[in-house]
mmCIF file with all atom_site columns, C-alpha atoms and ligand atoms in Angstrom:
data_model
loop_
_atom_site.group_PDB
_atom_site.id
_atom_site.type_symbol
_atom_site.label_atom_id
_atom_site.label_alt_id
_atom_site.label_comp_id
_atom_site.label_asym_id
_atom_site.label_entity_id
_atom_site.label_seq_id
_atom_site.pdbx_PDB_ins_code
_atom_site.Cartn_x
_atom_site.Cartn_y
_atom_site.Cartn_z
_atom_site.occupancy
_atom_site.B_iso_or_equiv
_atom_site.pdbx_formal_charge
_atom_site.auth_seq_id
_atom_site.auth_comp_id
_atom_site.auth_asym_id
_atom_site.auth_atom_id
_atom_site.pdbx_PDB_model_num
ATOM   1   C  CA  . UNK A 1 1   ? -54.169 -160.636 99.078  1.00 53.00 ? 15  UNK A CA  1
ATOM   2   C  CA  . UNK A 1 2   ? -53.678 -157.000 98.083  1.00 53.00 ? 16  UNK A CA  1
ATOM   3   C  CA  . UNK A 1 3   ? -53.309 -155.030 94.924  1.00 50.00 ? 17  UNK A CA  1
ATOM   4   C  CA  . UNK A 1 4   ? -55.594 -153.010 92.823  1.00 59.00 ? 18  UNK A CA  1
ATOM   5   C  CA  . UNK A 1 5   ? -56.216 -155.768 90.234  1.00 85.00 ? 19  UNK A CA  1
ATOM   6   C  CA  . UNK A 1 6   ? -58.096 -158.062 92.736  1.00 91.00 ? 20  UNK A CA  1
ATOM   7   C  CA  . UNK A 1 7   ? -61.968 -157.871 92.541  1.00 94.00 ? 21  UNK A CA  1
ATOM   8   C  CA  . UNK A 1 8   ? -63.544 -155.937 95.376  1.00 94.00 ? 22  UNK A CA  1
ATOM   9   C  CA  . UNK A 1 9   ? -64.907 -158.327 98.129  1.00 96.00 ? 23  UNK A CA  1
ATOM   10  C  CA  . UNK A 1 10  ? -68.689 -158.583 98.222  1.00 97.00 ? 24  UNK A CA  1
ATOM   11  C  CA  . UNK A 1 11  ? -68.917 -161.714 100.423 1.00 98.00 ? 25  UNK A CA  1
ATOM   12  C  CA  . UNK A 1 12  ? -65.818 -162.844 102.429 1.00 98.00 ? 26  UNK A CA  1
ATOM   13  C  CA  . UNK A 1 13  ? -64.426 -166.385 102.722 1.00 98.00 ? 27  UNK A CA  1
ATOM   14  C  CA  . UNK A 1 14  ? -65.559 -166.553 106.343 1.00 98.00 ? 28  UNK A CA  1
ATOM   15  C  CA  . UNK A 1 15  ? -69.132 -165.479 105.436 1.00 98.00 ? 29  UNK A CA  1
ATOM   16  C  CA  . UNK A 1 16  ? -69.211 -168.048 102.636 1.00 98.00 ? 30  UNK A CA  1
ATOM   17  C  CA  . UNK A 1 17  ? -68.008 -170.805 104.936 1.00 98.00 ? 31  UNK A CA  1
ATOM   18  C  CA  . UNK A 1 18  ? -70.647 -170.051 107.524 1.00 98.00 ? 32  UNK A CA  1
ATOM   19  C  CA  . UNK A 1 19  ? -73.527 -169.829 105.097 1.00 98.00 ? 33  UNK A CA  1
ATOM   20  C  CA  . UNK A 1 20  ? -72.524 -172.894 103.012 1.00 98.00 ? 34  UNK A CA  1
ATOM   21  C  CA  . UNK A 1 21  ? -72.348 -175.044 106.189 1.00 98.00 ? 35  UNK A CA  1
ATOM   22  C  CA  . UNK A 1 22  ? -75.830 -174.060 107.046 1.00 98.00 ? 36  UNK A CA  1
ATOM   23  C  CA  . UNK A 1 23  ? -76.973 -174.691 103.541 1.00 98.00 ? 37  UNK A CA  1
ATOM   24  C  CA  . UNK A 1 24  ? -75.374 -178.158 103.559 1.00 98.00 ? 38  UNK A CA  1
ATOM   25  C  CA  . UNK A 1 25  ? -77.372 -178.983 106.724 1.00 98.00 ? 39  UNK A CA  1
ATOM   26  C  CA  . UNK A 1 26  ? -80.534 -177.637 105.046 1.00 98.00 ? 40  UNK A CA  1
ATOM   27  C  CA  . UNK A 1 27  ? -79.864 -179.871 102.000 1.00 98.00 ? 41  UNK A CA  1
ATOM   28  C  CA  . UNK A 1 28  ? -79.337 -182.879 104.350 1.00 98.00 ? 42  UNK A CA  1
ATOM   29  C  CA  . UNK A 1 29  ? -82.679 -182.151 106.082 1.00 98.00 ? 43  UNK A CA  1
ATOM   30  C  CA  . UNK A 1 30  ? -84.452 -182.054 102.646 1.00 97.00 ? 44  UNK A CA  1
ATOM   31  C  CA  . UNK A 1 31  ? -83.045 -185.325 101.532 1.00 98.00 ? 45  UNK A CA  1
ATOM   32  C  CA  . UNK A 1 32  ? -82.803 -187.378 104.745 1.00 97.00 ? 46  UNK A CA  1
ATOM   33  C  CA  . UNK A 1 33  ? -85.928 -189.405 104.135 1.00 97.00 ? 47  UNK A CA  1
ATOM   34  C  CA  . UNK A 1 34  ? -85.152 -190.248 100.463 1.00 97.00 ? 48  UNK A CA  1
ATOM   35  C  CA  . UNK A 1 35  ? -83.925 -193.678 99.606  1.00 96.00 ? 49  UNK A CA  1
ATOM   36  C  CA  . UNK A 1 36  ? -81.603 -192.867 96.648  1.00 97.00 ? 50  UNK A CA  1
ATOM   37  C  CA  . UNK A 1 37  ? -81.067 -189.106 96.401  1.00 98.00 ? 51  UNK A CA  1
ATOM   38  C  CA  . UNK A 1 38  ? -78.665 -187.764 93.815  1.00 98.00 ? 52  UNK A CA  1
ATOM   39  C  CA  . UNK A 1 39  ? -76.777 -184.536 94.055  1.00 98.00 ? 53  UNK A CA  1
ATOM   40  C  CA  . UNK A 1 40  ? -76.221 -183.078 90.605  1.00 98.00 ? 54  UNK A CA  1
ATOM   41  C  CA  . UNK A 1 41  ? -73.560 -180.445 90.193  1.00 98.00 ? 55  UNK A CA  1
ATOM   42  C  CA  . UNK A 1 42  ? -73.907 -177.977 87.320  1.00 97.00 ? 56  UNK A CA  1
ATOM   43  C  CA  . UNK A 1 43  ? -70.457 -177.464 85.922  1.00 96.00 ? 57  UNK A CA  1
ATOM   44  C  CA  . UNK A 1 44  ? -68.210 -175.501 85.811  1.00 94.00 ? 58  UNK A CA  1
ATOM   45  C  CA  . UNK A 1 45  ? -69.567 -172.685 88.046  1.00 96.00 ? 59  UNK A CA  1
ATOM   46  C  CA  . UNK A 1 46  ? -70.950 -174.793 90.949  1.00 98.00 ? 60  UNK A CA  1
ATOM   47  C  CA  . UNK A 1 47  ? -67.894 -177.010 91.385  1.00 98.00 ? 61  UNK A CA  1
ATOM   48  C  CA  . UNK A 1 48  ? -66.240 -175.010 94.202  1.00 98.00 ? 62  UNK A CA  1
ATOM   49  C  CA  . UNK A 1 49  ? -69.474 -174.354 96.009  1.00 98.00 ? 63  UNK A CA  1
ATOM   50  C  CA  . UNK A 1 50  ? -70.659 -178.019 95.709  1.00 98.00 ? 64  UNK A CA  1
ATOM   51  C  CA  . UNK A 1 51  ? -67.351 -179.303 97.001  1.00 98.00 ? 65  UNK A CA  1
ATOM   52  C  CA  . UNK A 1 52  ? -67.835 -177.420 100.253 1.00 98.00 ? 66  UNK A CA  1
ATOM   53  C  CA  . UNK A 1 53  ? -71.643 -177.831 100.397 1.00 98.00 ? 67  UNK A CA  1
ATOM   54  C  CA  . UNK A 1 54  ? -71.575 -181.583 100.097 1.00 98.00 ? 68  UNK A CA  1
ATOM   55  C  CA  . UNK A 1 55  ? -69.080 -182.031 102.859 1.00 98.00 ? 69  UNK A CA  1
ATOM   56  C  CA  . UNK A 1 56  ? -71.748 -180.503 105.143 1.00 98.00 ? 70  UNK A CA  1
ATOM   57  C  CA  . UNK A 1 57  ? -74.399 -182.954 103.856 1.00 97.00 ? 71  UNK A CA  1
ATOM   58  C  CA  . UNK A 1 58  ? -73.719 -186.230 105.768 1.00 96.00 ? 72  UNK A CA  1
ATOM   59  C  CA  . UNK A 1 59  ? -76.070 -188.629 104.091 1.00 97.00 ? 73  UNK A CA  1
ATOM   60  C  CA  . UNK A 1 60  ? -74.745 -192.229 103.517 1.00 97.00 ? 74  UNK A CA  1
ATOM   61  C  CA  . UNK A 1 61  ? -77.281 -192.834 100.781 1.00 97.00 ? 75  UNK A CA  1
ATOM   62  C  CA  . UNK A 1 62  ? -76.342 -189.803 98.653  1.00 98.00 ? 76  UNK A CA  1
ATOM   63  C  CA  . UNK A 1 63  ? -74.664 -190.184 95.301  1.00 98.00 ? 77  UNK A CA  1
ATOM   64  C  CA  . UNK A 1 64  ? -73.071 -187.394 93.424  1.00 98.00 ? 78  UNK A CA  1
ATOM   65  C  CA  . UNK A 1 65  ? -72.793 -186.581 89.656  1.00 97.00 ? 79  UNK A CA  1
ATOM   66  C  CA  . UNK A 1 66  ? -72.327 -183.504 87.520  1.00 97.00 ? 80  UNK A CA  1
ATOM   67  C  CA  . UNK A 1 67  ? -73.873 -182.049 84.422  1.00 96.00 ? 81  UNK A CA  1
ATOM   68  C  CA  . UNK A 1 68  ? -72.712 -179.599 81.794  1.00 96.00 ? 82  UNK A CA  1
ATOM   69  C  CA  . UNK A 1 69  ? -74.971 -177.050 80.320  1.00 94.00 ? 83  UNK A CA  1
ATOM   70  C  CA  . UNK A 1 70  ? -73.900 -175.133 77.197  1.00 91.00 ? 84  UNK A CA  1
ATOM   71  C  CA  . UNK A 1 71  ? -75.417 -171.998 75.749  1.00 84.00 ? 85  UNK A CA  1
ATOM   72  C  CA  . UNK A 1 72  ? -75.744 -171.813 71.981  1.00 71.00 ? 86  UNK A CA  1
ATOM   73  C  CA  . UNK A 1 73  ? -75.818 -168.275 70.905  1.00 59.00 ? 87  UNK A CA  1
ATOM   74  C  CA  . UNK A 1 74  ? -77.707 -166.986 67.923  1.00 51.00 ? 88  UNK A CA  1
ATOM   75  C  CA  . UNK A 1 75  ? -75.460 -164.912 65.781  1.00 48.00 ? 89  UNK A CA  1
ATOM   76  C  CA  . UNK A 1 76  ? -73.375 -162.604 67.892  1.00 42.00 ? 90  UNK A CA  1
ATOM   77  C  CA  . UNK A 1 77  ? -75.798 -162.638 70.904  1.00 47.00 ? 91  UNK A CA  1
ATOM   78  C  CA  . UNK A 1 78  ? -73.591 -163.182 74.008  1.00 52.00 ? 92  UNK A CA  1
ATOM   79  C  CA  . UNK A 1 79  ? -76.242 -165.377 75.771  1.00 65.00 ? 93  UNK A CA  1
ATOM   80  C  CA  . UNK A 1 80  ? -77.887 -168.224 73.905  1.00 78.00 ? 94  UNK A CA  1
ATOM   81  C  CA  . UNK A 1 81  ? -80.395 -170.995 74.606  1.00 87.00 ? 95  UNK A CA  1
ATOM   82  C  CA  . UNK A 1 82  ? -79.039 -173.397 77.325  1.00 92.00 ? 96  UNK A CA  1
ATOM   83  C  CA  . UNK A 1 83  ? -78.906 -177.047 76.433  1.00 93.00 ? 97  UNK A CA  1
ATOM   84  C  CA  . UNK A 1 84  ? -77.820 -179.969 78.518  1.00 93.00 ? 98  UNK A CA  1
ATOM   85  C  CA  . UNK A 1 85  ? -74.643 -181.595 77.191  1.00 93.00 ? 99  UNK A CA  1
ATOM   86  C  CA  . UNK A 1 86  ? -73.958 -185.388 77.542  1.00 89.00 ? 100 UNK A CA  1
ATOM   87  C  CA  . UNK A 1 87  ? -75.854 -188.125 79.253  1.00 92.00 ? 101 UNK A CA  1
ATOM   88  C  CA  . UNK A 1 88  ? -77.869 -187.958 82.392  1.00 95.00 ? 102 UNK A CA  1
ATOM   89  C  CA  . UNK A 1 89  ? -77.340 -190.508 85.175  1.00 95.00 ? 103 UNK A CA  1
ATOM   90  C  CA  . UNK A 1 90  ? -80.316 -192.827 85.875  1.00 95.00 ? 104 UNK A CA  1
ATOM   91  C  CA  . UNK A 1 91  ? -83.080 -190.646 87.383  1.00 97.00 ? 105 UNK A CA  1
ATOM   92  C  CA  . UNK A 1 92  ? -86.355 -192.508 87.246  1.00 97.00 ? 106 UNK A CA  1
ATOM   93  C  CA  . UNK A 1 93  ? -88.231 -192.120 90.561  1.00 97.00 ? 107 UNK A CA  1
ATOM   94  C  CA  . UNK A 1 94  ? -85.320 -190.377 92.284  1.00 98.00 ? 108 UNK A CA  1
ATOM   95  C  CA  . UNK A 1 95  ? -84.997 -187.113 94.198  1.00 98.00 ? 109 UNK A CA  1
ATOM   96  C  CA  . UNK A 1 96  ? -82.335 -184.829 92.693  1.00 98.00 ? 110 UNK A CA  1
ATOM   97  C  CA  . UNK A 1 97  ? -80.643 -182.052 94.513  1.00 98.00 ? 111 UNK A CA  1
ATOM   98  C  CA  . UNK A 1 98  ? -79.585 -179.626 91.716  1.00 98.00 ? 112 UNK A CA  1
ATOM   99  C  CA  . UNK A 1 99  ? -76.622 -177.515 92.830  1.00 98.00 ? 113 UNK A CA  1
ATOM   100 C  CA  . UNK A 1 100 ? -75.784 -174.387 90.810  1.00 98.00 ? 114 UNK A CA  1
ATOM   101 C  CA  . UNK A 1 101 ? -73.692 -171.356 91.364  1.00 98.00 ? 115 UNK A CA  1
ATOM   102 C  CA  . UNK A 1 102 ? -76.113 -168.557 90.651  1.00 98.00 ? 116 UNK A CA  1
ATOM   103 C  CA  . UNK A 1 103 ? -79.795 -168.121 89.584  1.00 97.00 ? 117 UNK A CA  1
ATOM   104 C  CA  . UNK A 1 104 ? -79.551 -165.170 87.168  1.00 96.00 ? 118 UNK A CA  1
ATOM   105 C  CA  . UNK A 1 105 ? -82.012 -165.126 84.299  1.00 95.00 ? 119 UNK A CA  1
ATOM   106 C  CA  . UNK A 1 106 ? -83.084 -168.571 85.431  1.00 97.00 ? 120 UNK A CA  1
ATOM   107 C  CA  . UNK A 1 107 ? -82.965 -170.040 81.888  1.00 96.00 ? 121 UNK A CA  1
ATOM   108 C  CA  . UNK A 1 108 ? -80.189 -172.548 82.810  1.00 96.00 ? 122 UNK A CA  1
ATOM   109 C  CA  . UNK A 1 109 ? -82.081 -173.994 85.668  1.00 97.00 ? 123 UNK A CA  1
ATOM   110 C  CA  . UNK A 1 110 ? -85.395 -173.974 83.816  1.00 97.00 ? 124 UNK A CA  1
ATOM   111 C  CA  . UNK A 1 111 ? -83.697 -176.041 81.122  1.00 96.00 ? 125 UNK A CA  1
ATOM   112 C  CA  . UNK A 1 112 ? -82.086 -178.373 83.609  1.00 97.00 ? 126 UNK A CA  1
ATOM   113 C  CA  . UNK A 1 113 ? -85.368 -178.957 85.456  1.00 97.00 ? 127 UNK A CA  1
ATOM   114 C  CA  . UNK A 1 114 ? -87.190 -179.738 82.195  1.00 97.00 ? 128 UNK A CA  1
ATOM   115 C  CA  . UNK A 1 115 ? -84.487 -182.295 81.248  1.00 97.00 ? 129 UNK A CA  1
ATOM   116 C  CA  . UNK A 1 116 ? -84.560 -183.979 84.632  1.00 98.00 ? 130 UNK A CA  1
ATOM   117 C  CA  . UNK A 1 117 ? -88.323 -184.232 84.667  1.00 98.00 ? 131 UNK A CA  1
ATOM   118 C  CA  . UNK A 1 118 ? -88.335 -185.679 81.210  1.00 97.00 ? 132 UNK A CA  1
ATOM   119 C  CA  . UNK A 1 119 ? -85.803 -188.247 82.405  1.00 97.00 ? 133 UNK A CA  1
ATOM   120 C  CA  . UNK A 1 120 ? -88.281 -189.311 85.111  1.00 98.00 ? 134 UNK A CA  1
ATOM   121 C  CA  . UNK A 1 121 ? -86.945 -187.581 88.258  1.00 98.00 ? 135 UNK A CA  1
ATOM   122 C  CA  . UNK A 1 122 ? -89.567 -187.703 90.921  1.00 98.00 ? 136 UNK A CA  1
ATOM   123 C  CA  . UNK A 1 123 ? -88.651 -184.606 92.986  1.00 98.00 ? 137 UNK A CA  1
ATOM   124 C  CA  . UNK A 1 124 ? -86.314 -181.813 92.376  1.00 98.00 ? 138 UNK A CA  1
ATOM   125 C  CA  . UNK A 1 125 ? -84.623 -179.643 95.119  1.00 98.00 ? 139 UNK A CA  1
ATOM   126 C  CA  . UNK A 1 126 ? -82.722 -176.673 93.803  1.00 98.00 ? 140 UNK A CA  1
ATOM   127 C  CA  . UNK A 1 127 ? -79.863 -175.249 95.712  1.00 98.00 ? 141 UNK A CA  1
ATOM   128 C  CA  . UNK A 1 128 ? -77.947 -172.152 94.534  1.00 98.00 ? 142 UNK A CA  1
ATOM   129 C  CA  . UNK A 1 129 ? -75.208 -170.118 96.270  1.00 98.00 ? 143 UNK A CA  1
ATOM   130 C  CA  . UNK A 1 130 ? -76.503 -166.796 94.740  1.00 98.00 ? 144 UNK A CA  1
ATOM   131 C  CA  . UNK A 1 131 ? -79.681 -165.375 93.604  1.00 98.00 ? 145 UNK A CA  1
ATOM   132 C  CA  . UNK A 1 132 ? -79.992 -162.175 91.472  1.00 98.00 ? 146 UNK A CA  1
ATOM   133 C  CA  . UNK A 1 133 ? -83.788 -161.785 91.419  1.00 97.00 ? 147 UNK A CA  1
ATOM   134 C  CA  . UNK A 1 134 ? -83.646 -158.485 89.449  1.00 97.00 ? 148 UNK A CA  1
ATOM   135 C  CA  . UNK A 1 135 ? -82.255 -160.283 86.451  1.00 95.00 ? 149 UNK A CA  1
ATOM   136 C  CA  . UNK A 1 136 ? -84.992 -162.948 86.138  1.00 96.00 ? 150 UNK A CA  1
ATOM   137 C  CA  . UNK A 1 137 ? -86.280 -163.813 82.597  1.00 96.00 ? 151 UNK A CA  1
ATOM   138 C  CA  . UNK A 1 138 ? -90.063 -164.571 82.257  1.00 96.00 ? 152 UNK A CA  1
ATOM   139 C  CA  . UNK A 1 139 ? -89.202 -168.004 80.900  1.00 95.00 ? 153 UNK A CA  1
ATOM   140 C  CA  . UNK A 1 140 ? -86.567 -168.717 83.709  1.00 96.00 ? 154 UNK A CA  1
ATOM   141 C  CA  . UNK A 1 141 ? -86.897 -170.585 86.916  1.00 96.00 ? 155 UNK A CA  1
ATOM   142 C  CA  . UNK A 1 142 ? -88.618 -168.148 89.259  1.00 95.00 ? 156 UNK A CA  1
ATOM   143 C  CA  . UNK A 1 143 ? -87.064 -169.349 92.527  1.00 97.00 ? 157 UNK A CA  1
ATOM   144 C  CA  . UNK A 1 144 ? -84.738 -171.875 94.010  1.00 98.00 ? 158 UNK A CA  1
ATOM   145 C  CA  . UNK A 1 145 ? -85.610 -173.925 97.092  1.00 98.00 ? 159 UNK A CA  1
ATOM   146 C  CA  . UNK A 1 146 ? -82.446 -173.067 98.951  1.00 98.00 ? 160 UNK A CA  1
ATOM   147 C  CA  . UNK A 1 147 ? -80.505 -169.888 98.425  1.00 98.00 ? 161 UNK A CA  1
ATOM   148 C  CA  . UNK A 1 148 ? -77.179 -168.842 100.033 1.00 98.00 ? 162 UNK A CA  1
ATOM   149 C  CA  . UNK A 1 149 ? -77.249 -165.111 99.358  1.00 98.00 ? 163 UNK A CA  1
ATOM   150 C  CA  . UNK A 1 150 ? -79.522 -162.736 97.463  1.00 98.00 ? 164 UNK A CA  1
ATOM   151 C  CA  . UNK A 1 151 ? -77.438 -160.122 95.773  1.00 97.00 ? 165 UNK A CA  1
ATOM   152 C  CA  . UNK A 1 152 ? -77.953 -157.080 93.550  1.00 96.00 ? 166 UNK A CA  1
ATOM   153 C  CA  . UNK A 1 153 ? -77.614 -157.413 89.703  1.00 94.00 ? 167 UNK A CA  1
ATOM   154 C  CA  . UNK A 1 154 ? -73.874 -156.997 89.582  1.00 94.00 ? 168 UNK A CA  1
ATOM   155 C  CA  . UNK A 1 155 ? -71.414 -159.331 87.870  1.00 95.00 ? 169 UNK A CA  1
ATOM   156 C  CA  . UNK A 1 156 ? -69.634 -161.397 90.471  1.00 97.00 ? 170 UNK A CA  1
ATOM   157 C  CA  . UNK A 1 157 ? -66.628 -163.733 90.367  1.00 97.00 ? 171 UNK A CA  1
ATOM   158 C  CA  . UNK A 1 158 ? -64.771 -166.110 92.675  1.00 98.00 ? 172 UNK A CA  1
ATOM   159 C  CA  . UNK A 1 159 ? -65.667 -169.225 94.652  1.00 98.00 ? 173 UNK A CA  1
ATOM   160 C  CA  . UNK A 1 160 ? -66.214 -170.969 91.329  1.00 98.00 ? 174 UNK A CA  1
ATOM   161 C  CA  . UNK A 1 161 ? -67.703 -168.160 89.281  1.00 97.00 ? 175 UNK A CA  1
ATOM   162 C  CA  . UNK A 1 162 ? -65.678 -166.797 86.516  1.00 96.00 ? 176 UNK A CA  1
ATOM   163 C  CA  . UNK A 1 163 ? -65.364 -164.084 83.954  1.00 95.00 ? 177 UNK A CA  1
ATOM   164 C  CA  . UNK A 1 164 ? -63.878 -165.412 80.723  1.00 93.00 ? 178 UNK A CA  1
ATOM   165 C  CA  . UNK A 1 165 ? -62.367 -168.299 82.566  1.00 93.00 ? 179 UNK A CA  1
ATOM   166 C  CA  . UNK A 1 166 ? -60.647 -166.107 85.243  1.00 95.00 ? 180 UNK A CA  1
ATOM   167 C  CA  . UNK A 1 167 ? -61.222 -165.758 88.976  1.00 96.00 ? 181 UNK A CA  1
ATOM   168 C  CA  . UNK A 1 168 ? -62.776 -169.114 89.779  1.00 97.00 ? 182 UNK A CA  1
ATOM   169 C  CA  . UNK A 1 169 ? -60.070 -169.822 92.280  1.00 97.00 ? 183 UNK A CA  1
ATOM   170 C  CA  . UNK A 1 170 ? -60.697 -166.673 94.414  1.00 97.00 ? 184 UNK A CA  1
ATOM   171 C  CA  . UNK A 1 171 ? -61.535 -167.823 97.931  1.00 98.00 ? 185 UNK A CA  1
ATOM   172 C  CA  . UNK A 1 172 ? -64.124 -164.955 98.290  1.00 98.00 ? 186 UNK A CA  1
ATOM   173 C  CA  . UNK A 1 173 ? -66.912 -163.530 96.150  1.00 98.00 ? 187 UNK A CA  1
ATOM   174 C  CA  . UNK A 1 174 ? -65.934 -160.335 94.441  1.00 98.00 ? 188 UNK A CA  1
ATOM   175 C  CA  . UNK A 1 175 ? -67.728 -157.873 92.226  1.00 95.00 ? 189 UNK A CA  1
ATOM   176 C  CA  . UNK A 1 176 ? -66.179 -156.611 88.997  1.00 89.00 ? 190 UNK A CA  1
ATOM   177 C  CA  . UNK A 1 177 ? -66.250 -152.868 88.305  1.00 83.00 ? 191 UNK A CA  1
ATOM   178 C  CA  . UNK A 1 178 ? -69.632 -151.898 86.718  1.00 75.00 ? 192 UNK A CA  1
HETATM 179 P  P1  . LIG B 2 .   ? -78.796 -168.075 84.072  1.00 92.34 ? 11  LIG B P1  1
HETATM 180 O  O1  . LIG B 2 .   ? -78.858 -166.665 83.502  1.00 92.34 ? 11  LIG B O1  1
HETATM 181 O  O2  . LIG B 2 .   ? -79.636 -168.144 85.316  1.00 92.34 ? 11  LIG B O2  1
HETATM 182 O  O3  . LIG B 2 .   ? -79.226 -169.054 83.107  1.00 92.34 ? 11  LIG B O3  1
HETATM 183 O  O4  . LIG B 2 .   ? -77.403 -168.346 84.514  1.00 92.34 ? 11  LIG B O4  1
HETATM 184 C  C1  . LIG B 2 .   ? -76.464 -168.861 83.612  1.00 92.34 ? 11  LIG B C1  1
HETATM 185 C  C2  . LIG B 2 .   ? -75.122 -168.940 84.144  1.00 92.34 ? 11  LIG B C2  1
HETATM 186 O  O5  . LIG B 2 .   ? -74.484 -167.727 83.884  1.00 92.34 ? 11  LIG B O5  1
HETATM 187 C  C3  . LIG B 2 .   ? -74.834 -169.183 85.553  1.00 92.34 ? 11  LIG B C3  1
HETATM 188 O  O6  . LIG B 2 .   ? -74.925 -170.633 85.962  1.00 92.34 ? 11  LIG B O6  1
HETATM 189 C  C4  . LIG B 2 .   ? -73.466 -168.656 85.811  1.00 92.34 ? 11  LIG B C4  1
HETATM 190 O  O7  . LIG B 2 .   ? -72.505 -169.735 85.405  1.00 92.34 ? 11  LIG B O7  1
HETATM 191 C  C5  . LIG B 2 .   ? -73.443 -167.557 84.774  1.00 92.34 ? 11  LIG B C5  1
HETATM 192 N  N1  . LIG B 2 .   ? -73.565 -166.311 85.505  1.00 92.34 ? 11  LIG B N1  1
HETATM 193 C  C6  . LIG B 2 .   ? -74.694 -165.565 85.654  1.00 92.34 ? 11  LIG B C6  1
HETATM 194 N  N2  . LIG B 2 .   ? -74.398 -164.394 86.437  1.00 92.34 ? 11  LIG B N2  1
HETATM 195 C  C7  . LIG B 2 .   ? -73.156 -164.468 86.735  1.00 92.34 ? 11  LIG B C7  1
HETATM 196 C  C8  . LIG B 2 .   ? -72.190 -163.673 87.419  1.00 92.34 ? 11  LIG B C8  1
HETATM 197 O  O8  . LIG B 2 .   ? -72.565 -162.639 88.027  1.00 92.34 ? 11  LIG B O8  1
HETATM 198 N  N3  . LIG B 2 .   ? -70.922 -164.128 87.447  1.00 92.34 ? 11  LIG B N3  1
HETATM 199 C  C9  . LIG B 2 .   ? -70.492 -165.215 86.857  1.00 92.34 ? 11  LIG B C9  1
HETATM 200 N  N4  . LIG B 2 .   ? -71.261 -165.977 86.235  1.00 92.34 ? 11  LIG B N4  1
HETATM 201 C  C10 . LIG B 2 .   ? -72.560 -165.632 86.098  1.00 92.34 ? 11  LIG B C10 1
HETATM 202 MG MG1 . LIG B 2 .   ? -73.331 -171.989 85.687  1.00 92.34 ? 12  LIG B MG1 1
#
């Protein structure tokens, strides 16, 4: 893959594969003693990451579902208030492994955690591929339980993450020019 138009690699496909395999094993260790754990994939960004992660999480009792979160902007504000879209699967008393692509401001995962607790989830384990701690909002989720890579506050694409719908299919994680 060459050419000036491709994003500059920040984390290679081989680095991703190694770290995601270890994260999958860590997820399995967290959930091994649970009776009916649920892996909940936050779409669309976490789809590629979760597909690889869950294949390294060999628990026969695990079920998998996905959830969409939309951001409703106010006026022309680029980022709005996140809201869970659609129905949640049955959660009462269950342990939920929440899988997202990136913990940025933390507002999305704070909203998801609130919704899951309101729906009766007993225990939440949050796993993100990326963490940008420098970008955290005071009302956002402060930290995830399992983190793949901590990165500087740059806009990144690839391995499921997009910019305007592009670059999700890149096999590596790239940084867009500042
Ligand atoms: P939040 O700011 O933590 O609520 O993150 C909201 C969502 O913004 C994430 O789930 C991603 O889908 C997206 N996002 C945040 N930072 C980036 C980035 O660097 N690249 C691509 N998407 C991002
Ligand atoms: Mg997302």
